[in-house]
C-alpha cells in the first residue's frame, strides 16, 4: 500500500516538526519472539513504515532449533539469516515468517512488488528474534533521522488448533541503530516480577526470554540467567496456593532467545507438590543481561476451559 | 452338595476382592490435593470437604466442614496400638483453628474434638507420637512471618499445653522438622540469617520446652526438603540442597564430638523429588528416594544404606525399569523387623500405576520384581505404605477415568507371604518384534485414516487421555485445514512403551482464512515425528499440541 500523494506533505511536516521538539529516532524495530514450526506454527509479522524511508528494509532473523536431542534449546547459539526488501512511505507489509502462507511473500493482496519472500526458510520447530531496520539495497543500515519511522506487530499462531497470541515490536526511541540495552520494557538483571500459574497437570506455562544488548545485529554471546524466587527475592523458590512454600535453586541460562518451560525452573520436589494446584512466585534475572520476557499459558483441548486457549503478556519490570 | 458349597465359597471369596490374600476397598471422590495419610491400618482423607479416617472394615467421619463452618485442611494421623490420634486445621471466619481428637479403642468411638489454638495463621500441623501417652503436635507457618508452636500432651491427648518455640534471629524459616530423643525435642530447620542460608537446630527440654542449645549446623543454598530421624539415640537430619549448582543430599548427625555433617555421595547431581527413611535400633539407616538428571534420565527409585552414622552410604537403584524415558517417583517405605516394603508412583506403562519392591533383609537385597499394586486400568498416584499386625497396607489415589478429574482413595491389605509370591511372579511381556509389527500397523491405519478422512479410525488411534478430554464430535468438527495426500514411514524407534516414528507426509491447505483473508498452502512434503504410546496392549498416537508441546498425558 502506498500513498504517494501524501509523501511530500508528510516529509515537509516532519521537517517542520523536527525543528520544534527533541529528536527521538527509532528506525530499528525488534520482534523479540518469532516462533515457527512449518506448517503448524507461524508468526505473522506486520511492519509499518510512516517514513522517512531509505527505500529498503533489512529483515534479520536470529534463530535456532527449539529442541536439540528432544530437549528444549535454552543456551544454544543462534544463526543469522537476512533478507532485504523494498519499502515505501507510508507502507505496511505483513508476512508469515514460517513461509506457510503465500510462501512467505507479502500477505493479504498487497499490491506492492517486494521482489521476494520475507520468511525464515527452515523446517521444523525454530525460535528466534527479528530485527527490521532501514537500509540501502545492499542491506547496509541507513539513518533516516526519524522519530518513528518503523513500528511492528506480530501474531504467533497455531493454525491447526486455532490458538494465537500477539505482541508489539520494540523500538528504541533514542537511537536508530541496533542498541536495545536498558530499554524500559526489558527486565533488568537483578530484578524480579510476580506471577501466578495454573495446575501443572493441565496447563503449560512458558516464558519466552530474549536477552538484549548494545549490538543486537551481532550473533548473541550475551546471556540472561533466569530463576524463580519466593515473595522475597532473597530465597529461590515458589509458593503453592495454601501458603505452602518451596525453596530451591534452579536456574536456566538463555542465549539469544528461548521458550523456557516453567517446569524447567522448578525442582522435582516443588513440581510433584504443585502438580494439581499451581501457585505463585517471582521470576527474575539472577545474572547476565536484561531481557524481554513474555509469559505464556496454554491449555490444549480441555473442555473445562472451553477447548484450546492460550494467553500471553509481557512481564513488566515495575512488578 | 459339598462341591457346590465349595464353589460358592470360592465365588464369594473371589468377588469380595480377596485374591492373592489381597483385600481392597475404595472411598471417594476424595480431595486429591491431600495425599493419602496412612498410619498403621488407618488412612485419613477429605471427602466433600469433610474429614474421615478409614480402615479396611470401618469408616469414621471425624469432622463435618458444614458443622465447623470452615474449610478443613492439613490433617495428620498417628496410630499407636489401638490409639488413633488426629489433628487438623479449620479455616473459617476469624482466623484458623487447630483441632485434635482421638480414639482409644481402635476406631470404635472418638473423643470430643479439642481446640488447640484459635485465631492463628499457621498453615500446617504435624503429629508426632513418642508413645501413646506423650504426643507432640507442631503448628508452623514457614517463610518470613515465622510461627512455630508445639502442643504437648503427656496424658494421651486428654490435655495439651501450647508453647511457642522461638528461634531467634531468623529472617526466614523453612522445613521446621522435629525429632524427639529421650527428653529433648530437637527442632531442625532451614533458614536465612543476614541473607545467608543455612541448616540449624534448636533443642528444647521436654516436657517444659525450656530452650537448650541453638546451633547453626551448615551453610547451604536453598533447602528443598528435610527429613529428621534418630540414629541409635542421636538426632539427625537429611536434606536436599545444591552445591555449585548441583543437587545434593546432605545430612547432620549428633555424635560424641558434637554435630557431624555428611553427604550421600551416590545421590550427587540427582534432583530428588522425595525421600523416606527408616532407622533400626542398631544404627542401620535405610533411605529411599527418587531422583533424575535433567536431560539424561527421568525419575527413578534408589535405596541407600548407612551403618556408620551417615559417614558412608551404599546407594543403589532399586527399580527395574528397562528404559529411563518414563517416571518412577515419590517412594514411601515401611518396615516390620527385617521386612521392608517400598511403594512408588510408576509411569512405565504410561498410565501411572503403583509399584512395590520388597526386601526380607533390611534392604540388603531386593526381590527382583517391581510388583504392580494398582490394576493398571486407571491412573493411580501418590501411594503410602504401612505395616500393621503382620499385614501390609497400601493407600493411594486412583482416577476414575483417563480424564483424570475425579479420584478415589484405594486401600489394600496384603499378607506378607502373598506379597512375596507376587514379587516372585514373572512380568507378562510382548516381544519387540511383535510390538514393532503392531506399531507399523497402527501408524499405517492412522495415516490412511487421515488421507481418507476416516475420522472415526484416526480418533480411535489417539491416546486415551486425549480421547477422555475430547469427544468424537468435537474432534471431528475441529479438524485443521490440512488435506493429506500420502505418507511413508521412514524410521521407528521403540524404547519400552514409547515409540518415536519418523514419517514423510505430503499435504496441502487448499483454503484457509487468516485475519479475514483467504490464503492457501500448495502441496508440500514434510518430515514429521510422532510419538506412539503402548497402552492396554496396543499403540496409540500421542496427541501433542504443536504450539505449546503440551499433551493430555505426562509420564
Tab-separated table of N, CA and C in Angstrom, chain B residues 92-230:
chain	number	residue	atom	x	y	z
B	92	UNK	N	-11.844	-20.670	58.797
B	92	UNK	CA	-13.159	-20.046	58.687
B	92	UNK	C	-13.052	-18.558	58.952
B	93	UNK	N	-14.168	-17.959	59.352
B	93	UNK	CA	-14.124	-16.541	59.706
B	93	UNK	C	-13.312	-16.378	60.996
B	94	UNK	N	-12.477	-15.395	61.053
B	94	UNK	CA	-11.731	-15.126	62.289
B	94	UNK	C	-10.494	-15.975	62.474
B	95	UNK	N	-9.834	-16.302	61.393
B	95	UNK	CA	-8.542	-16.995	61.508
B	95	UNK	C	-8.674	-18.503	61.549
B	96	UNK	N	-7.540	-19.136	61.658
B	96	UNK	CA	-7.512	-20.598	61.614
B	96	UNK	C	-7.564	-21.181	63.020
B	97	UNK	N	-8.133	-22.399	63.091
B	97	UNK	CA	-8.162	-23.126	64.363
B	97	UNK	C	-7.446	-24.454	64.170
B	98	UNK	N	-6.744	-24.872	65.206
B	98	UNK	CA	-6.131	-26.193	65.183
B	98	UNK	C	-6.915	-27.093	66.133
B	99	UNK	N	-7.332	-28.243	65.636
B	99	UNK	CA	-8.144	-29.156	66.456
B	99	UNK	C	-7.503	-30.536	66.560
B	100	UNK	N	-7.976	-31.274	67.550
B	100	UNK	CA	-7.419	-32.601	67.811
B	100	UNK	C	-8.525	-33.501	68.330
B	101	UNK	N	-8.483	-34.745	67.933
B	101	UNK	CA	-9.367	-35.736	68.551
B	101	UNK	C	-8.643	-37.076	68.580
B	102	UNK	N	-9.223	-38.020	69.301
B	102	UNK	CA	-8.569	-39.321	69.446
B	102	UNK	C	-9.612	-40.415	69.605
B	103	UNK	N	-9.195	-41.599	69.291
B	103	UNK	CA	-9.979	-42.788	69.611
B	103	UNK	C	-9.051	-43.705	70.403
B	104	UNK	N	-9.551	-44.202	71.521
B	104	UNK	CA	-8.711	-45.073	72.351
B	104	UNK	C	-9.087	-46.543	72.198
B	105	UNK	N	-10.030	-46.822	71.268
B	105	UNK	CA	-10.490	-48.208	71.119
B	105	UNK	C	-10.484	-48.647	69.654
B	106	UNK	N	-9.421	-48.290	68.970
B	106	UNK	CA	-9.216	-48.671	67.565
B	106	UNK	C	-10.401	-48.277	66.678
B	107	UNK	N	-10.902	-47.079	66.895
B	107	UNK	CA	-11.904	-46.517	65.995
B	107	UNK	C	-13.340	-46.851	66.342
B	108	UNK	N	-13.565	-47.515	67.447
B	108	UNK	CA	-14.961	-47.810	67.801
B	108	UNK	C	-15.671	-46.520	68.195
B	109	UNK	N	-15.006	-45.698	68.990
B	109	UNK	CA	-15.574	-44.410	69.393
B	109	UNK	C	-14.488	-43.344	69.263
B	110	UNK	N	-14.911	-42.087	69.133
B	110	UNK	CA	-13.931	-40.990	69.125
B	110	UNK	C	-14.270	-40.012	70.236
B	111	UNK	N	-13.247	-39.366	70.751
B	111	UNK	CA	-13.420	-38.365	71.811
B	111	UNK	C	-13.927	-37.053	71.180
B	112	UNK	N	-14.419	-36.168	72.028
B	112	UNK	CA	-14.836	-34.851	71.557
B	112	UNK	C	-13.599	-34.076	71.085
B	113	UNK	N	-13.762	-33.336	70.007
B	113	UNK	CA	-12.612	-32.600	69.469
B	113	UNK	C	-12.169	-31.489	70.433
B	114	UNK	N	-10.857	-31.353	70.587
B	114	UNK	CA	-10.288	-30.300	71.435
B	114	UNK	C	-9.728	-29.204	70.530
B	115	UNK	N	-10.010	-27.949	70.885
B	115	UNK	CA	-9.433	-26.830	70.129
B	115	UNK	C	-8.071	-26.494	70.716
B	116	UNK	N	-7.036	-26.708	69.955
B	116	UNK	CA	-5.684	-26.457	70.474
B	116	UNK	C	-5.291	-24.993	70.349
B	117	UNK	N	-5.752	-24.367	69.273
B	117	UNK	CA	-5.475	-22.933	69.129
B	117	UNK	C	-6.530	-22.322	68.222
B	118	UNK	N	-6.761	-21.036	68.421
B	118	UNK	CA	-7.747	-20.333	67.596
B	118	UNK	C	-7.133	-19.032	67.115
B	119	UNK	N	-7.727	-18.503	66.054
B	119	UNK	CA	-7.268	-17.233	65.507
B	119	UNK	C	-5.768	-17.248	65.224
B	120	UNK	N	-5.318	-18.327	64.636
B	120	UNK	CA	-3.899	-18.454	64.333
B	120	UNK	C	-3.699	-18.355	62.821
B	121	UNK	N	-2.469	-18.090	62.413
B	121	UNK	CA	-2.178	-18.027	60.975
B	121	UNK	C	-1.434	-19.265	60.498
B	122	UNK	N	-1.209	-20.209	61.392
B	122	UNK	CA	-0.426	-21.383	60.970
B	122	UNK	C	-1.166	-22.137	59.871
B	123	UNK	N	-0.401	-22.735	58.982
B	123	UNK	CA	-0.980	-23.403	57.823
B	123	UNK	C	-0.636	-24.881	57.767
B	124	UNK	N	0.092	-25.374	58.764
B	124	UNK	CA	0.458	-26.782	58.732
B	124	UNK	C	0.537	-27.324	60.159
B	125	UNK	N	-0.053	-28.499	60.379
B	125	UNK	CA	0.129	-29.181	61.668
B	125	UNK	C	0.631	-30.593	61.401
B	126	UNK	N	1.506	-31.040	62.265
B	126	UNK	CA	2.029	-32.401	62.157
B	126	UNK	C	2.033	-33.035	63.539
B	127	UNK	N	1.670	-34.310	63.559
B	127	UNK	CA	1.516	-35.025	64.816
B	127	UNK	C	2.678	-35.995	64.998
B	128	UNK	N	3.313	-35.943	66.137
B	128	UNK	CA	4.423	-36.852	66.438
B	128	UNK	C	4.099	-37.551	67.750
B	129	UNK	N	4.195	-38.863	67.751
B	129	UNK	CA	3.883	-39.605	68.961
B	129	UNK	C	5.091	-40.370	69.432
B	130	UNK	N	5.531	-40.041	70.621
B	130	UNK	CA	6.664	-40.754	71.187
B	130	UNK	C	6.169	-42.074	71.797
B	131	UNK	N	4.999	-41.964	72.410
B	131	UNK	CA	4.318	-43.131	72.958
B	131	UNK	C	2.839	-42.768	72.969
B	132	UNK	N	1.989	-43.696	73.392
B	132	UNK	CA	0.579	-43.340	73.388
B	132	UNK	C	0.255	-42.307	74.469
B	133	UNK	N	1.186	-42.088	75.375
B	133	UNK	CA	0.973	-41.073	76.419
B	133	UNK	C	1.478	-39.702	75.957
B	134	UNK	N	2.668	-39.675	75.388
B	134	UNK	CA	3.278	-38.374	75.070
B	134	UNK	C	3.145	-38.053	73.583
B	135	UNK	N	2.434	-36.976	73.283
B	135	UNK	CA	2.197	-36.559	71.898
B	135	UNK	C	2.697	-35.133	71.699
B	136	UNK	N	3.202	-34.874	70.509
B	136	UNK	CA	3.602	-33.517	70.131
B	136	UNK	C	2.851	-33.145	68.868
B	137	UNK	N	2.204	-32.011	68.877
B	137	UNK	CA	1.600	-31.502	67.648
B	137	UNK	C	2.313	-30.188	67.318
B	138	UNK	N	2.975	-30.185	66.190
B	138	UNK	CA	3.733	-28.990	65.806
B	138	UNK	C	2.883	-28.166	64.847
B	139	UNK	N	2.667	-26.914	65.175
B	139	UNK	CA	1.986	-25.960	64.291
B	139	UNK	C	3.056	-25.057	63.706
B	140	UNK	N	2.984	-24.827	62.406
B	140	UNK	CA	4.033	-23.991	61.825
B	140	UNK	C	3.513	-23.131	60.691
B	141	UNK	N	4.104	-21.977	60.587
B	141	UNK	CA	3.934	-21.122	59.417
B	141	UNK	C	5.336	-20.790	58.938
B	142	UNK	N	5.673	-21.258	57.739
B	142	UNK	CA	7.020	-21.049	57.205
B	142	UNK	C	7.104	-19.734	56.451
B	143	UNK	N	8.310	-19.352	56.128
B	143	UNK	CA	8.530	-18.153	55.332
B	143	UNK	C	9.023	-17.020	56.192
B	144	UNK	N	8.520	-15.810	55.887
B	144	UNK	CA	9.025	-14.634	56.589
B	144	UNK	C	8.296	-14.416	57.916
B	145	UNK	N	6.968	-14.646	57.898
B	145	UNK	CA	6.182	-14.490	59.137
B	145	UNK	C	6.272	-15.812	59.894
B	146	UNK	N	7.285	-15.942	60.695
B	146	UNK	CA	7.572	-17.248	61.296
B	146	UNK	C	6.719	-17.479	62.537
B	147	UNK	N	6.035	-18.622	62.569
B	147	UNK	CA	5.318	-19.015	63.786
B	147	UNK	C	5.497	-20.509	63.955
B	148	UNK	N	6.034	-20.930	65.082
B	148	UNK	CA	6.154	-22.353	65.381
B	148	UNK	C	5.700	-22.571	66.825
B	149	UNK	N	4.765	-23.480	66.987
B	149	UNK	CA	4.278	-23.832	68.326
B	149	UNK	C	4.339	-25.335	68.486
B	150	UNK	N	4.516	-25.757	69.709
B	150	UNK	CA	4.359	-27.175	69.994
B	150	UNK	C	3.215	-27.314	70.995
B	151	UNK	N	2.326	-28.247	70.686
B	151	UNK	CA	1.257	-28.621	71.620
B	151	UNK	C	1.667	-29.954	72.221
B	152	UNK	N	1.935	-29.945	73.497
B	152	UNK	CA	2.462	-31.148	74.143
B	152	UNK	C	1.402	-31.761	75.042
B	153	UNK	N	1.231	-33.069	74.896
B	153	UNK	CA	0.326	-33.799	75.795
B	153	UNK	C	1.100	-34.938	76.445
B	154	UNK	N	0.953	-35.058	77.739
B	154	UNK	CA	1.619	-36.175	78.416
B	154	UNK	C	0.584	-37.152	78.994
B	155	UNK	N	-0.690	-36.949	78.551
B	155	UNK	CA	-1.736	-37.840	79.047
B	155	UNK	C	-2.559	-38.432	77.897
B	156	UNK	N	-1.862	-38.766	76.820
B	156	UNK	CA	-2.539	-39.446	75.701
B	156	UNK	C	-3.548	-38.571	74.985
B	157	UNK	N	-3.324	-37.269	74.977
B	157	UNK	CA	-4.193	-36.372	74.221
B	157	UNK	C	-5.407	-35.882	74.990
B	158	UNK	N	-5.466	-36.132	76.297
B	158	UNK	CA	-6.589	-35.609	77.093
B	158	UNK	C	-6.457	-34.100	77.243
B	159	UNK	N	-5.237	-33.646	77.511
B	159	UNK	CA	-4.973	-32.209	77.646
B	159	UNK	C	-3.671	-31.871	76.914
B	160	UNK	N	-3.581	-30.600	76.503
B	160	UNK	CA	-2.382	-30.141	75.793
B	160	UNK	C	-1.881	-28.832	76.392
B	161	UNK	N	-0.596	-28.639	76.295
B	161	UNK	CA	-0.003	-27.353	76.654
B	161	UNK	C	0.612	-26.788	75.376
B	162	UNK	N	0.234	-25.551	75.017
B	162	UNK	CA	0.724	-24.942	73.772
B	162	UNK	C	1.869	-23.991	74.083
B	163	UNK	N	3.008	-24.261	73.479
B	163	UNK	CA	4.211	-23.478	73.805
B	163	UNK	C	4.826	-22.936	72.513
B	164	UNK	N	5.070	-21.615	72.458
B	164	UNK	CA	5.748	-21.099	71.260
B	164	UNK	C	7.215	-21.502	71.267
B	165	UNK	N	7.719	-21.906	70.114
B	165	UNK	CA	9.142	-22.243	70.006
B	165	UNK	C	9.821	-21.096	69.278
B	166	UNK	N	10.537	-20.300	69.991
B	166	UNK	CA	11.168	-19.155	69.330
B	166	UNK	C	12.553	-19.544	68.832
B	167	UNK	N	12.798	-19.175	67.589
B	167	UNK	CA	14.122	-19.416	67.006
B	167	UNK	C	14.647	-18.044	66.615
B	168	UNK	N	15.534	-17.529	67.453
B	168	UNK	CA	15.921	-16.118	67.369
B	168	UNK	C	16.735	-15.794	66.114
B	169	UNK	N	16.541	-14.590	65.649
B	169	UNK	CA	17.429	-14.026	64.633
B	169	UNK	C	17.159	-14.490	63.217
B	170	UNK	N	16.126	-15.299	63.015
B	170	UNK	CA	15.875	-15.801	61.659
B	170	UNK	C	15.058	-14.797	60.857
B	171	UNK	N	15.489	-14.559	59.609
B	171	UNK	CA	14.692	-13.712	58.725
B	171	UNK	C	13.627	-14.563	58.032
B	172	UNK	N	13.984	-15.786	57.706
B	172	UNK	CA	13.059	-16.730	57.082
B	172	UNK	C	13.263	-18.089	57.736
B	173	UNK	N	12.185	-18.841	57.821
B	173	UNK	CA	12.299	-20.199	58.347
B	173	UNK	C	11.543	-21.157	57.433
B	174	UNK	N	12.171	-22.277	57.114
B	174	UNK	CA	11.549	-23.306	56.284
B	174	UNK	C	11.787	-24.675	56.914
B	175	UNK	N	10.971	-25.614	56.482
B	175	UNK	CA	11.138	-27.027	56.843
B	175	UNK	C	11.324	-27.261	58.340
B	176	UNK	N	10.543	-26.655	59.218
B	176	UNK	CA	10.721	-26.983	60.635
B	176	UNK	C	10.329	-28.436	60.867
B	177	UNK	N	11.253	-29.253	61.311
B	177	UNK	CA	11.011	-30.700	61.489
B	177	UNK	C	11.617	-31.148	62.808
B	178	UNK	N	10.791	-31.685	63.700
B	178	UNK	CA	11.330	-32.103	64.997
B	178	UNK	C	11.755	-33.566	65.013
B	179	UNK	N	12.602	-33.881	65.957
B	179	UNK	CA	12.850	-35.278	66.302
B	179	UNK	C	12.999	-35.301	67.817
B	180	UNK	N	12.372	-36.284	68.427
B	180	UNK	CA	12.369	-36.327	69.887
B	180	UNK	C	13.239	-37.484	70.341
B	181	UNK	N	14.260	-37.178	71.112
B	181	UNK	CA	15.164	-38.205	71.629
B	181	UNK	C	15.188	-38.066	73.151
B	182	UNK	N	14.752	-39.133	73.829
B	182	UNK	CA	14.625	-39.115	75.295
B	182	UNK	C	13.798	-37.894	75.715
B	183	UNK	N	14.369	-37.003	76.488
B	183	UNK	CA	13.599	-35.856	76.960
B	183	UNK	C	14.005	-34.561	76.272
B	184	UNK	N	14.451	-34.702	75.029
B	184	UNK	CA	14.826	-33.496	74.288
B	184	UNK	C	14.127	-33.476	72.936
B	185	UNK	N	13.543	-32.311	72.626
B	185	UNK	CA	12.972	-32.116	71.294
B	185	UNK	C	13.964	-31.288	70.491
B	186	UNK	N	14.442	-31.849	69.404
B	186	UNK	CA	15.353	-31.131	68.501
B	186	UNK	C	14.520	-30.611	67.334
B	187	UNK	N	14.477	-29.314	67.169
B	187	UNK	CA	13.745	-28.722	66.056
B	187	UNK	C	14.763	-28.315	64.978
B	188	UNK	N	14.825	-29.116	63.910
B	188	UNK	CA	15.694	-28.774	62.784
B	188	UNK	C	14.944	-27.817	61.866
B	189	UNK	N	15.667	-27.036	61.146
B	189	UNK	CA	15.038	-26.096	60.208
B	189	UNK	C	16.077	-25.634	59.198
B	190	UNK	N	15.589	-25.063	58.097
B	190	UNK	CA	16.481	-24.298	57.221
B	190	UNK	C	16.029	-22.853	57.332
B	191	UNK	N	16.964	-21.948	57.272
B	191	UNK	CA	16.591	-20.560	57.491
B	191	UNK	C	17.571	-19.585	56.876
B	192	UNK	N	17.229	-18.325	57.005
B	192	UNK	CA	18.086	-17.261	56.474
B	192	UNK	C	18.391	-16.289	57.609
B	193	UNK	N	19.676	-16.024	57.804
B	193	UNK	CA	20.121	-15.019	58.766
B	193	UNK	C	21.127	-14.118	58.049
B	194	UNK	N	20.883	-12.818	58.108
B	194	UNK	CA	21.759	-11.854	57.425
B	194	UNK	C	21.966	-12.231	55.959
B	195	UNK	N	20.917	-12.692	55.319
B	195	UNK	CA	20.992	-13.045	53.895
B	195	UNK	C	21.670	-14.366	53.622
B	196	UNK	N	22.199	-15.031	54.664
B	196	UNK	CA	22.881	-16.313	54.454
B	196	UNK	C	21.953	-17.465	54.807
B	197	UNK	N	21.957	-18.463	53.938
B	197	UNK	CA	21.071	-19.616	54.153
B	197	UNK	C	21.830	-20.700	54.891
B	198	UNK	N	21.126	-21.376	55.756
B	198	UNK	CA	21.788	-22.439	56.499
B	198	UNK	C	20.784	-23.435	57.053
B	199	UNK	N	21.326	-24.540	57.550
B	199	UNK	CA	20.518	-25.525	58.286
B	199	UNK	C	20.905	-25.391	59.749
B	200	UNK	N	19.902	-25.374	60.607
B	200	UNK	CA	20.183	-25.220	62.027
B	200	UNK	C	19.315	-26.138	62.867
B	201	UNK	N	19.580	-26.136	64.151
B	201	UNK	CA	18.768	-26.935	65.073
B	201	UNK	C	18.675	-26.191	66.404
B	202	UNK	N	17.507	-26.233	66.988
B	202	UNK	CA	17.364	-25.696	68.333
B	202	UNK	C	16.736	-26.800	69.181
B	203	UNK	N	17.298	-27.023	70.349
B	203	UNK	CA	16.779	-28.113	71.179
B	203	UNK	C	16.032	-27.549	72.390
B	204	UNK	N	15.048	-28.316	72.833
B	204	UNK	CA	14.202	-27.916	73.960
B	204	UNK	C	14.081	-29.098	74.917
B	205	UNK	N	14.043	-28.754	76.174
B	205	UNK	CA	13.884	-29.787	77.197
B	205	UNK	C	12.393	-30.175	77.279
B	206	UNK	N	12.115	-31.462	77.204
B	206	UNK	CA	10.716	-31.887	77.306
B	206	UNK	C	10.462	-32.423	78.721
B	207	UNK	N	9.296	-32.172	79.333
B	207	UNK	CA	8.143	-31.530	78.702
B	207	UNK	C	8.067	-30.016	78.926
B	208	UNK	N	9.059	-29.417	79.596
B	208	UNK	CA	8.947	-27.982	79.907
B	208	UNK	C	9.109	-27.100	78.665
B	209	UNK	N	9.753	-27.614	77.644
B	209	UNK	CA	10.070	-26.892	76.403
B	209	UNK	C	11.000	-25.701	76.658
B	210	UNK	N	11.772	-25.827	77.715
B	210	UNK	CA	12.780	-24.814	78.009
B	210	UNK	C	13.901	-24.939	76.975
B	211	UNK	N	14.296	-23.809	76.331
B	211	UNK	CA	15.333	-23.899	75.300
B	211	UNK	C	16.654	-24.412	75.865
B	212	UNK	N	17.323	-25.250	75.068
B	212	UNK	CA	18.635	-25.753	75.491
B	212	UNK	C	19.713	-25.151	74.589
B	213	UNK	N	19.948	-25.778	73.454
B	213	UNK	CA	21.021	-25.298	72.561
B	213	UNK	C	20.448	-24.740	71.270
B	214	UNK	N	21.221	-23.877	70.636
B	214	UNK	CA	20.861	-23.360	69.311
B	214	UNK	C	22.109	-23.442	68.454
B	215	UNK	N	22.062	-24.228	67.390
B	215	UNK	CA	23.249	-24.414	66.564
B	215	UNK	C	22.960	-24.157	65.083
B	216	UNK	N	23.807	-23.319	64.497
B	216	UNK	CA	23.819	-23.218	63.035
B	216	UNK	C	24.719	-24.360	62.578
B	217	UNK	N	24.189	-25.292	61.803
B	217	UNK	CA	24.938	-26.515	61.524
B	217	UNK	C	25.738	-26.450	60.224
B	218	UNK	N	25.111	-25.987	59.168
B	218	UNK	CA	25.783	-25.963	57.865
B	218	UNK	C	25.279	-24.788	57.060
B	219	UNK	N	26.178	-24.088	56.394
B	219	UNK	CA	25.747	-23.076	55.443
B	219	UNK	C	25.354	-23.791	54.159
B	220	UNK	N	24.242	-23.399	53.592
B	220	UNK	CA	23.716	-24.111	52.414
B	220	UNK	C	23.191	-23.115	51.396
B	221	UNK	N	22.738	-23.651	50.255
B	221	UNK	CA	21.859	-22.880	49.370
B	221	UNK	C	20.431	-23.167	49.846
B	222	UNK	N	19.440	-22.901	49.020
B	222	UNK	CA	18.066	-23.204	49.404
B	222	UNK	C	17.919	-24.697	49.715
B	223	UNK	N	17.110	-25.003	50.720
B	223	UNK	CA	16.863	-26.402	51.091
B	223	UNK	C	15.449	-26.779	50.639
B	224	UNK	N	15.362	-27.776	49.769
B	224	UNK	CA	14.058	-28.158	49.199
B	224	UNK	C	13.221	-28.936	50.194
B	225	UNK	N	13.829	-29.898	50.866
B	225	UNK	CA	13.101	-30.629	51.903
B	225	UNK	C	14.079	-31.113	52.952
B	226	UNK	N	13.522	-31.497	54.089
B	226	UNK	CA	14.357	-32.010	55.173
B	226	UNK	C	13.589	-33.118	55.877
B	227	UNK	N	14.256	-34.193	56.196
B	227	UNK	CA	13.653	-35.271	56.979
B	227	UNK	C	14.497	-35.461	58.234
B	228	UNK	N	13.832	-35.692	59.358
B	228	UNK	CA	14.573	-35.853	60.609
B	228	UNK	C	14.356	-37.250	61.174
B	229	UNK	N	15.368	-37.768	61.839
B	229	UNK	CA	15.307	-39.124	62.372
B	229	UNK	C	16.281	-39.225	63.534
B	230	UNK	N	16.282	-40.377	64.198
B	230	UNK	CA	17.374	-40.576	65.133
B	230	UNK	C	18.129	-41.862	64.796
